[in-house]
Amino acid sequence: MVRSIGETWFVDPQYGKGSYWFYFMDDDTIVVSMDITFERTVEAAMETIPYLGFGLYEHAMPEYCSPECTGSNCKLIGHDWDGGPYVSSFEPGKRLSSASITIAPEAIHRYADALHCDEKELRRAIEQLTTSDGVPGLPSALRGLDITYPAASVADAYYHAKVIECFAILASSIPERDMAADAVRISDRDCVECICSYIDSNLSSDLSTKTLCDIAHVSEGKMISAFRNVQGDTPQSYIRAQRLEHGRRLLLDESRKIAGIAKSAGYRNQGAFTDAFKRAYGTTPRIYRKKLRIE
């Protein structure tokens, strides 16, 4: 029952029977295989971090996920969890079984790139699993996490391949789009990443639309369109948000004068910074700093 890699936890016999195995990969991915039956009521309470995940949840397990999961005919369940307290009470005599993959939210970008698909659509595919009619091939691929015990020499390669296989099957359920449109989106993302990188490193400089167009070698219309497609907003809105956040962080350093912070954040004077800060945060930089000091 103990695998060559990862950790296996066994239920204390006074509470029930079964095991919980998990294996961390790449610092942002975890695979889990669980088959547990409690003999008495067990309550679980924990503080969780944000995560994305999906898996095959069988026997009584779906009823502990959400009402939506309980009513689903498909035992494939996807999670997009913002983090926070999680509390559940498990009834005795009910078998809880699952084979699942969980990733840190930022890892979705890496998997989407590996599969040449849009990360927002891959994320949406995970979220929609619970209410879908299923994805052919995915249950058996996930069950491989449950029933296969690879040798230590190949185990890491096996689980990496298995995670990619499951993500690939999930990505294959995304409706195909026009390839030309996909190429435009990729071009937009490259353009926006280039501009955002420059903005983030030059907040105190001239960041007029014309300046950004010259740097990225695109027309104003192309740049604004790309920003709307990728960020859902305009370049100047992004600049305002980044400058305010930069100024807010600098306020934590009480040795810095507010006038200097305003200049560092790209504002022409302290008054302009104060007005923008108050509109965004509902208070002035000075009062905000004072509140931080008190706290």
CSV table of N, CA, C and O in Angstrom, one decimal, residues 82-175:
chain,number,residue,atom,x,y,z
A,82,ASP,N,-11.0,30.0,-3.9
A,82,ASP,CA,-10.4,31.2,-3.5
A,82,ASP,C,-9.6,31.1,-2.2
A,82,ASP,O,-8.8,32.1,-1.9
A,83,GLY,N,-9.7,30.0,-1.5
A,83,GLY,CA,-9.0,29.9,-0.2
A,83,GLY,C,-9.9,30.3,0.9
A,83,GLY,O,-11.0,30.9,0.7
A,84,GLY,N,-9.5,30.0,2.1
A,84,GLY,CA,-10.3,30.4,3.3
A,84,GLY,C,-10.6,29.1,4.1
A,84,GLY,O,-10.1,28.1,3.9
A,85,PRO,N,-11.4,29.3,5.1
A,85,PRO,CA,-11.7,28.2,6.0
A,85,PRO,C,-12.6,27.1,5.3
A,85,PRO,O,-13.5,27.4,4.5
A,86,TYR,N,-12.3,25.9,5.6
A,86,TYR,CA,-13.0,24.7,5.0
A,86,TYR,C,-13.5,23.9,6.2
A,86,TYR,O,-12.6,23.4,7.0
A,87,VAL,N,-14.7,23.6,6.3
A,87,VAL,CA,-15.3,22.8,7.4
A,87,VAL,C,-16.2,21.7,6.8
A,87,VAL,O,-17.0,22.0,6.0
A,88,SER,N,-16.1,20.5,7.2
A,88,SER,CA,-16.9,19.4,6.8
A,88,SER,C,-17.1,18.4,7.9
A,88,SER,O,-16.2,18.2,8.7
A,89,SER,N,-18.2,17.7,7.8
A,89,SER,CA,-18.4,16.6,8.8
A,89,SER,C,-18.7,15.3,8.0
A,89,SER,O,-19.6,15.3,7.2
A,90,PHE,N,-17.9,14.3,8.2
A,90,PHE,CA,-18.0,13.0,7.4
A,90,PHE,C,-18.8,12.0,8.2
A,90,PHE,O,-18.4,11.7,9.4
A,91,GLU,N,-19.8,11.4,7.6
A,91,GLU,CA,-20.6,10.4,8.3
A,91,GLU,C,-19.9,9.1,8.4
A,91,GLU,O,-19.2,8.7,7.5
A,92,PRO,N,-20.2,8.3,9.4
A,92,PRO,CA,-19.6,6.9,9.5
A,92,PRO,C,-20.2,6.0,8.4
A,92,PRO,O,-21.4,6.1,8.0
A,93,GLY,N,-19.4,5.0,8.0
A,93,GLY,CA,-19.9,4.0,7.1
A,93,GLY,C,-19.9,4.4,5.6
A,93,GLY,O,-20.4,3.6,4.8
A,94,LYS,N,-19.5,5.6,5.3
A,94,LYS,CA,-19.6,6.0,3.9
A,94,LYS,C,-18.2,6.0,3.3
A,94,LYS,O,-17.3,6.6,3.9
A,95,ARG,N,-18.0,5.4,2.1
A,95,ARG,CA,-16.7,5.3,1.5
A,95,ARG,C,-16.4,6.6,0.8
A,95,ARG,O,-17.2,7.0,-0.1
A,96,LEU,N,-15.2,7.1,1.0
A,96,LEU,CA,-14.8,8.3,0.4
A,96,LEU,C,-13.6,8.0,-0.5
A,96,LEU,O,-12.5,7.6,0.0
A,97,SER,N,-13.7,8.2,-1.8
A,97,SER,CA,-12.7,7.8,-2.7
A,97,SER,C,-12.5,8.9,-3.8
A,97,SER,O,-13.5,9.4,-4.3
A,98,SER,N,-11.2,9.1,-4.1
A,98,SER,CA,-10.9,10.1,-5.1
A,98,SER,C,-9.5,9.9,-5.7
A,98,SER,O,-8.7,9.4,-5.0
A,99,ALA,N,-9.4,10.4,-6.9
A,99,ALA,CA,-8.1,10.5,-7.6
A,99,ALA,C,-8.0,11.8,-8.2
A,99,ALA,O,-8.8,12.1,-9.1
A,100,SER,N,-7.2,12.7,-7.8
A,100,SER,CA,-7.3,14.1,-8.2
A,100,SER,C,-5.9,14.8,-8.4
A,100,SER,O,-4.9,14.3,-8.0
A,101,ILE,N,-6.0,15.9,-9.1
A,101,ILE,CA,-4.8,16.8,-9.4
A,101,ILE,C,-5.1,18.2,-8.9
A,101,ILE,O,-6.2,18.7,-9.2
A,102,THR,N,-4.3,18.8,-8.1
A,102,THR,CA,-4.5,20.1,-7.6
A,102,THR,C,-3.3,21.0,-8.0
A,102,THR,O,-2.1,20.5,-7.8
A,103,ILE,N,-3.5,22.2,-8.4
A,103,ILE,CA,-2.4,23.1,-8.8
A,103,ILE,C,-2.6,24.5,-8.2
A,103,ILE,O,-3.7,24.9,-7.9
A,104,ALA,N,-1.5,25.2,-8.0
A,104,ALA,CA,-1.5,26.6,-7.6
A,104,ALA,C,-2.1,27.3,-8.8
A,104,ALA,O,-1.9,27.0,-9.9
A,105,PRO,N,-2.9,28.4,-8.5
A,105,PRO,CA,-3.6,29.1,-9.6
A,105,PRO,C,-2.6,29.6,-10.7
A,105,PRO,O,-2.9,29.6,-11.9
A,106,GLU,N,-1.4,30.0,-10.3
A,106,GLU,CA,-0.5,30.6,-11.3
A,106,GLU,C,0.1,29.5,-12.2
A,106,GLU,O,0.7,29.8,-13.2
A,107,ALA,N,0.0,28.2,-11.8
A,107,ALA,CA,0.5,27.1,-12.6
A,107,ALA,C,-0.3,26.9,-13.9
A,107,ALA,O,0.2,26.2,-14.8
A,108,ILE,N,-1.5,27.4,-13.9
A,108,ILE,CA,-2.4,27.1,-15.1
A,108,ILE,C,-1.7,27.7,-16.3
A,108,ILE,O,-1.9,27.2,-17.4
A,109,HIS,N,-1.0,28.8,-16.2
A,109,HIS,CA,-0.3,29.4,-17.3
A,109,HIS,C,0.7,28.4,-17.9
A,109,HIS,O,0.8,28.2,-19.2
A,110,ARG,N,1.5,27.7,-17.1
A,110,ARG,CA,2.5,26.7,-17.6
A,110,ARG,C,1.8,25.6,-18.3
A,110,ARG,O,2.3,25.1,-19.4
A,111,TYR,N,0.7,25.0,-17.7
A,111,TYR,CA,0.1,23.9,-18.4
A,111,TYR,C,-0.6,24.3,-19.7
A,111,TYR,O,-0.6,23.6,-20.7
A,112,ALA,N,-1.2,25.5,-19.7
A,112,ALA,CA,-1.8,26.0,-21.0
A,112,ALA,C,-0.7,26.2,-22.0
A,112,ALA,O,-1.0,25.8,-23.2
A,113,ASP,N,0.4,26.7,-21.7
A,113,ASP,CA,1.5,26.9,-22.7
A,113,ASP,C,2.0,25.5,-23.2
A,113,ASP,O,2.2,25.4,-24.4
A,114,ALA,N,2.1,24.6,-22.3
A,114,ALA,CA,2.6,23.2,-22.7
A,114,ALA,C,1.6,22.6,-23.7
A,114,ALA,O,2.0,21.8,-24.6
A,115,LEU,N,0.3,22.9,-23.6
A,115,LEU,CA,-0.7,22.3,-24.4
A,115,LEU,C,-1.2,23.2,-25.5
A,115,LEU,O,-2.1,22.9,-26.3
A,116,HIS,N,-0.5,24.4,-25.6
A,116,HIS,CA,-0.9,25.4,-26.7
A,116,HIS,C,-2.3,25.7,-26.7
A,116,HIS,O,-3.0,25.8,-27.7
A,117,CYS,N,-2.9,26.0,-25.5
A,117,CYS,CA,-4.3,26.4,-25.4
A,117,CYS,C,-4.4,27.7,-24.6
A,117,CYS,O,-3.4,28.1,-23.9
A,118,ASP,N,-5.5,28.3,-24.6
A,118,ASP,CA,-5.7,29.5,-23.8
A,118,ASP,C,-5.9,29.2,-22.4
A,118,ASP,O,-6.8,28.3,-22.0
A,119,GLU,N,-5.2,29.8,-21.5
A,119,GLU,CA,-5.3,29.5,-20.0
A,119,GLU,C,-6.6,29.8,-19.4
A,119,GLU,O,-7.1,29.1,-18.6
A,120,LYS,N,-7.3,30.8,-19.9
A,120,LYS,CA,-8.6,31.2,-19.4
A,120,LYS,C,-9.6,30.1,-19.8
A,120,LYS,O,-10.5,29.7,-19.0
A,121,GLU,N,-9.5,29.5,-21.0
A,121,GLU,CA,-10.4,28.4,-21.4
A,121,GLU,C,-10.1,27.1,-20.7
A,121,GLU,O,-11.0,26.4,-20.4
A,122,LEU,N,-8.8,26.9,-20.4
A,122,LEU,CA,-8.4,25.7,-19.7
A,122,LEU,C,-9.0,25.8,-18.2
A,122,LEU,O,-9.5,24.8,-17.7
A,123,ARG,N,-8.9,27.0,-17.7
A,123,ARG,CA,-9.4,27.2,-16.3
A,123,ARG,C,-10.9,27.0,-16.3
A,123,ARG,O,-11.5,26.4,-15.4
A,124,ARG,N,-11.6,27.5,-17.4
A,124,ARG,CA,-13.1,27.4,-17.5
A,124,ARG,C,-13.5,25.9,-17.6
A,124,ARG,O,-14.5,25.5,-17.1
A,125,ALA,N,-12.6,25.2,-18.4
A,125,ALA,CA,-12.9,23.7,-18.5
A,125,ALA,C,-12.9,23.0,-17.2
A,125,ALA,O,-13.7,22.1,-16.9
A,126,ILE,N,-11.9,23.4,-16.3
A,126,ILE,CA,-11.9,22.8,-15.0
A,126,ILE,C,-13.1,23.2,-14.2
A,126,ILE,O,-13.8,22.3,-13.6
A,127,GLU,N,-13.5,24.5,-14.2
A,127,GLU,CA,-14.7,24.9,-13.5
A,127,GLU,C,-16.0,24.2,-13.9
A,127,GLU,O,-16.9,24.0,-13.1
A,128,GLN,N,-16.1,23.9,-15.2
A,128,GLN,CA,-17.3,23.4,-15.8
A,128,GLN,C,-17.4,21.9,-15.6
A,128,GLN,O,-18.5,21.3,-16.0
A,129,LEU,N,-16.4,21.2,-15.2
A,129,LEU,CA,-16.4,19.8,-15.1
A,129,LEU,C,-17.6,19.3,-14.2
A,129,LEU,O,-18.3,18.3,-14.6
A,130,THR,N,-17.9,20.0,-13.1
A,130,THR,CA,-18.9,19.5,-12.2
A,130,THR,C,-20.3,19.5,-12.8
A,130,THR,O,-21.1,18.6,-12.5
A,131,THR,N,-20.6,20.4,-13.7
A,131,THR,CA,-21.9,20.5,-14.3
A,131,THR,C,-21.9,19.9,-15.7
A,131,THR,O,-22.9,20.0,-16.4
A,132,SER,N,-20.8,19.3,-16.2
A,132,SER,CA,-20.7,18.8,-17.6
A,132,SER,C,-21.2,17.4,-17.6
A,132,SER,O,-21.5,16.7,-16.6
A,133,ASP,N,-21.3,16.8,-18.8
A,133,ASP,CA,-21.7,15.4,-19.0
A,133,ASP,C,-20.5,14.5,-19.0
A,133,ASP,O,-20.6,13.3,-19.3
A,134,GLY,N,-19.3,15.1,-18.6
A,134,GLY,CA,-18.1,14.3,-18.6
A,134,GLY,C,-17.2,14.5,-19.7
A,134,GLY,O,-17.6,15.2,-20.7
A,135,VAL,N,-16.0,14.1,-19.6
A,135,VAL,CA,-15.0,14.2,-20.7
A,135,VAL,C,-14.5,12.8,-21.0
A,135,VAL,O,-13.8,12.2,-20.2
A,136,PRO,N,-14.7,12.3,-22.2
A,136,PRO,CA,-14.3,10.9,-22.6
A,136,PRO,C,-12.8,10.7,-22.3
A,136,PRO,O,-12.0,11.5,-22.7
A,137,GLY,N,-12.5,9.6,-21.7
A,137,GLY,CA,-11.1,9.3,-21.4
A,137,GLY,C,-10.5,9.8,-20.1
A,137,GLY,O,-9.5,9.3,-19.6
A,138,LEU,N,-11.1,10.9,-19.6
A,138,LEU,CA,-10.6,11.5,-18.4
A,138,LEU,C,-10.7,10.6,-17.1
A,138,LEU,O,-9.8,10.5,-16.3
A,139,PRO,N,-11.9,10.0,-16.9
A,139,PRO,CA,-12.0,9.1,-15.7
A,139,PRO,C,-11.0,8.0,-15.7
A,139,PRO,O,-10.4,7.8,-14.6
A,140,SER,N,-10.7,7.3,-16.8
A,140,SER,CA,-9.8,6.3,-16.8
A,140,SER,C,-8.3,6.8,-16.6
A,140,SER,O,-7.5,6.1,-16.0
A,141,ALA,N,-8.1,8.0,-17.2
A,141,ALA,CA,-6.7,8.6,-17.0
A,141,ALA,C,-6.5,8.9,-15.5
A,141,ALA,O,-5.4,8.7,-15.0
A,142,LEU,N,-7.5,9.5,-14.9
A,142,LEU,CA,-7.4,9.8,-13.5
A,142,LEU,C,-7.3,8.6,-12.6
A,142,LEU,O,-6.6,8.6,-11.6
A,143,ARG,N,-8.0,7.5,-13.0
A,143,ARG,CA,-8.0,6.3,-12.2
A,143,ARG,C,-6.6,5.7,-12.2
A,143,ARG,O,-6.2,5.0,-11.2
A,144,GLY,N,-5.8,6.0,-13.2
A,144,GLY,CA,-4.4,5.6,-13.2
A,144,GLY,C,-3.6,6.1,-12.0
A,144,GLY,O,-2.7,5.4,-11.5
A,145,LEU,N,-4.0,7.2,-11.4
A,145,LEU,CA,-3.4,7.7,-10.2
A,145,LEU,C,-3.7,6.8,-9.0
A,145,LEU,O,-3.0,6.8,-8.0
A,146,ASP,N,-4.8,6.1,-9.1
A,146,ASP,CA,-5.3,5.3,-8.0
A,146,ASP,C,-4.7,3.9,-8.0
A,146,ASP,O,-4.3,3.3,-7.0
A,147,ILE,N,-4.7,3.3,-9.2
A,147,ILE,CA,-4.4,1.9,-9.3
A,147,ILE,C,-3.0,1.5,-9.7
A,147,ILE,O,-2.6,0.4,-9.7
A,148,THR,N,-2.2,2.5,-10.1
A,148,THR,CA,-0.8,2.2,-10.6
A,148,THR,C,0.2,2.6,-9.5
A,148,THR,O,0.2,3.6,-8.9
A,149,TYR,N,1.1,1.7,-9.3
A,149,TYR,CA,2.2,1.8,-8.3
A,149,TYR,C,3.5,1.7,-9.0
A,149,TYR,O,4.2,0.6,-9.0
A,150,PRO,N,4.0,2.7,-9.8
A,150,PRO,CA,5.3,2.6,-10.5
A,150,PRO,C,6.5,2.4,-9.6
A,150,PRO,O,6.5,2.9,-8.5
A,151,ALA,N,7.5,1.8,-10.2
A,151,ALA,CA,8.8,1.7,-9.5
A,151,ALA,C,9.4,3.0,-9.2
A,151,ALA,O,9.2,4.0,-9.9
A,152,ALA,N,10.2,3.1,-8.1
A,152,ALA,CA,10.8,4.4,-7.7
A,152,ALA,C,11.6,5.0,-8.9
A,152,ALA,O,11.6,6.2,-9.0
A,153,SER,N,12.3,4.2,-9.7
A,153,SER,CA,13.1,4.8,-10.8
A,153,SER,C,12.3,5.5,-11.9
A,153,SER,O,12.9,6.4,-12.5
A,154,VAL,N,11.1,5.2,-12.0
A,154,VAL,CA,10.3,5.8,-13.1
A,154,VAL,C,9.1,6.5,-12.5
A,154,VAL,O,8.3,7.1,-13.3
A,155,ALA,N,8.9,6.5,-11.2
A,155,ALA,CA,7.6,7.1,-10.6
A,155,ALA,C,7.5,8.5,-10.9
A,155,ALA,O,6.4,9.0,-11.3
A,156,ASP,N,8.5,9.3,-10.7
A,156,ASP,CA,8.4,10.8,-11.0
A,156,ASP,C,8.0,11.1,-12.4
A,156,ASP,O,7.1,11.9,-12.7
A,157,ALA,N,8.7,10.4,-13.4
A,157,ALA,CA,8.3,10.5,-14.8
A,157,ALA,C,6.9,10.1,-15.1
A,157,ALA,O,6.2,10.8,-15.9
A,158,TYR,N,6.5,9.0,-14.4
A,158,TYR,CA,5.1,8.6,-14.6
A,158,TYR,C,4.1,9.6,-14.2
A,158,TYR,O,3.1,9.9,-15.0
A,159,TYR,N,4.2,10.2,-13.0
A,159,TYR,CA,3.2,11.1,-12.5
A,159,TYR,C,3.3,12.4,-13.3
A,159,TYR,O,2.2,13.0,-13.5
A,160,HIS,N,4.4,12.8,-13.7
A,160,HIS,CA,4.5,14.0,-14.6
A,160,HIS,C,3.7,13.8,-15.9
A,160,HIS,O,3.0,14.6,-16.3
A,161,ALA,N,4.0,12.6,-16.5
A,161,ALA,CA,3.3,12.3,-17.7
A,161,ALA,C,1.8,12.1,-17.5
A,161,ALA,O,1.0,12.5,-18.3
A,162,LYS,N,1.4,11.6,-16.4
A,162,LYS,CA,0.0,11.4,-16.1
A,162,LYS,C,-0.7,12.7,-15.9
A,162,LYS,O,-1.9,12.9,-16.4
A,163,VAL,N,-0.1,13.7,-15.2
A,163,VAL,CA,-0.7,15.0,-15.1
A,163,VAL,C,-0.9,15.7,-16.4
A,163,VAL,O,-2.0,16.2,-16.7
A,164,ILE,N,0.1,15.6,-17.3
A,164,ILE,CA,0.0,16.2,-18.6
A,164,ILE,C,-1.1,15.5,-19.4
A,164,ILE,O,-1.8,16.1,-20.2
A,165,GLU,N,-1.1,14.2,-19.3
A,165,GLU,CA,-2.2,13.4,-20.0
A,165,GLU,C,-3.6,13.9,-19.6
A,165,GLU,O,-4.4,14.1,-20.5
A,166,CYS,N,-3.8,14.0,-18.3
A,166,CYS,CA,-5.1,14.5,-17.8
A,166,CYS,C,-5.4,15.9,-18.3
A,166,CYS,O,-6.6,16.2,-18.7
A,167,PHE,N,-4.5,16.8,-18.2
A,167,PHE,CA,-4.7,18.1,-18.7
A,167,PHE,C,-4.9,18.1,-20.2
A,167,PHE,O,-5.7,18.9,-20.7
A,168,ALA,N,-4.2,17.3,-20.9
A,168,ALA,CA,-4.4,17.2,-22.4
A,168,ALA,C,-5.8,16.7,-22.7
A,168,ALA,O,-6.5,17.3,-23.7
A,169,ILE,N,-6.3,15.7,-22.0
A,169,ILE,CA,-7.7,15.3,-22.3
A,169,ILE,C,-8.7,16.3,-22.0
A,169,ILE,O,-9.6,16.6,-22.7
A,170,LEU,N,-8.4,17.1,-20.8
A,170,LEU,CA,-9.3,18.1,-20.5
A,170,LEU,C,-9.3,19.2,-21.5
A,170,LEU,O,-10.3,19.8,-21.9
A,171,ALA,N,-8.1,19.6,-22.0
A,171,ALA,CA,-8.0,20.6,-23.0
A,171,ALA,C,-8.6,20.2,-24.3
A,171,ALA,O,-9.1,21.1,-25.1
A,172,SER,N,-8.7,18.9,-24.6
A,172,SER,CA,-9.3,18.5,-25.8
A,172,SER,C,-10.8,18.7,-25.8
A,172,SER,O,-11.4,18.6,-26.9
A,173,SER,N,-11.4,18.9,-24.6
A,173,SER,CA,-12.8,19.1,-24.5
A,173,SER,C,-13.2,20.5,-24.9
A,173,SER,O,-14.4,20.9,-25.0
A,174,ILE,N,-12.2,21.4,-25.0
A,174,ILE,CA,-12.4,22.8,-25.3
A,174,ILE,C,-12.8,22.9,-26.8
A,174,ILE,O,-12.0,22.4,-27.6
A,175,PRO,N,-13.9,23.5,-27.1
A,175,PRO,CA,-14.3,23.6,-28.6
A,175,PRO,C,-13.1,24.3,-29.4
A,175,PRO,O,-12.5,25.2,-28.9
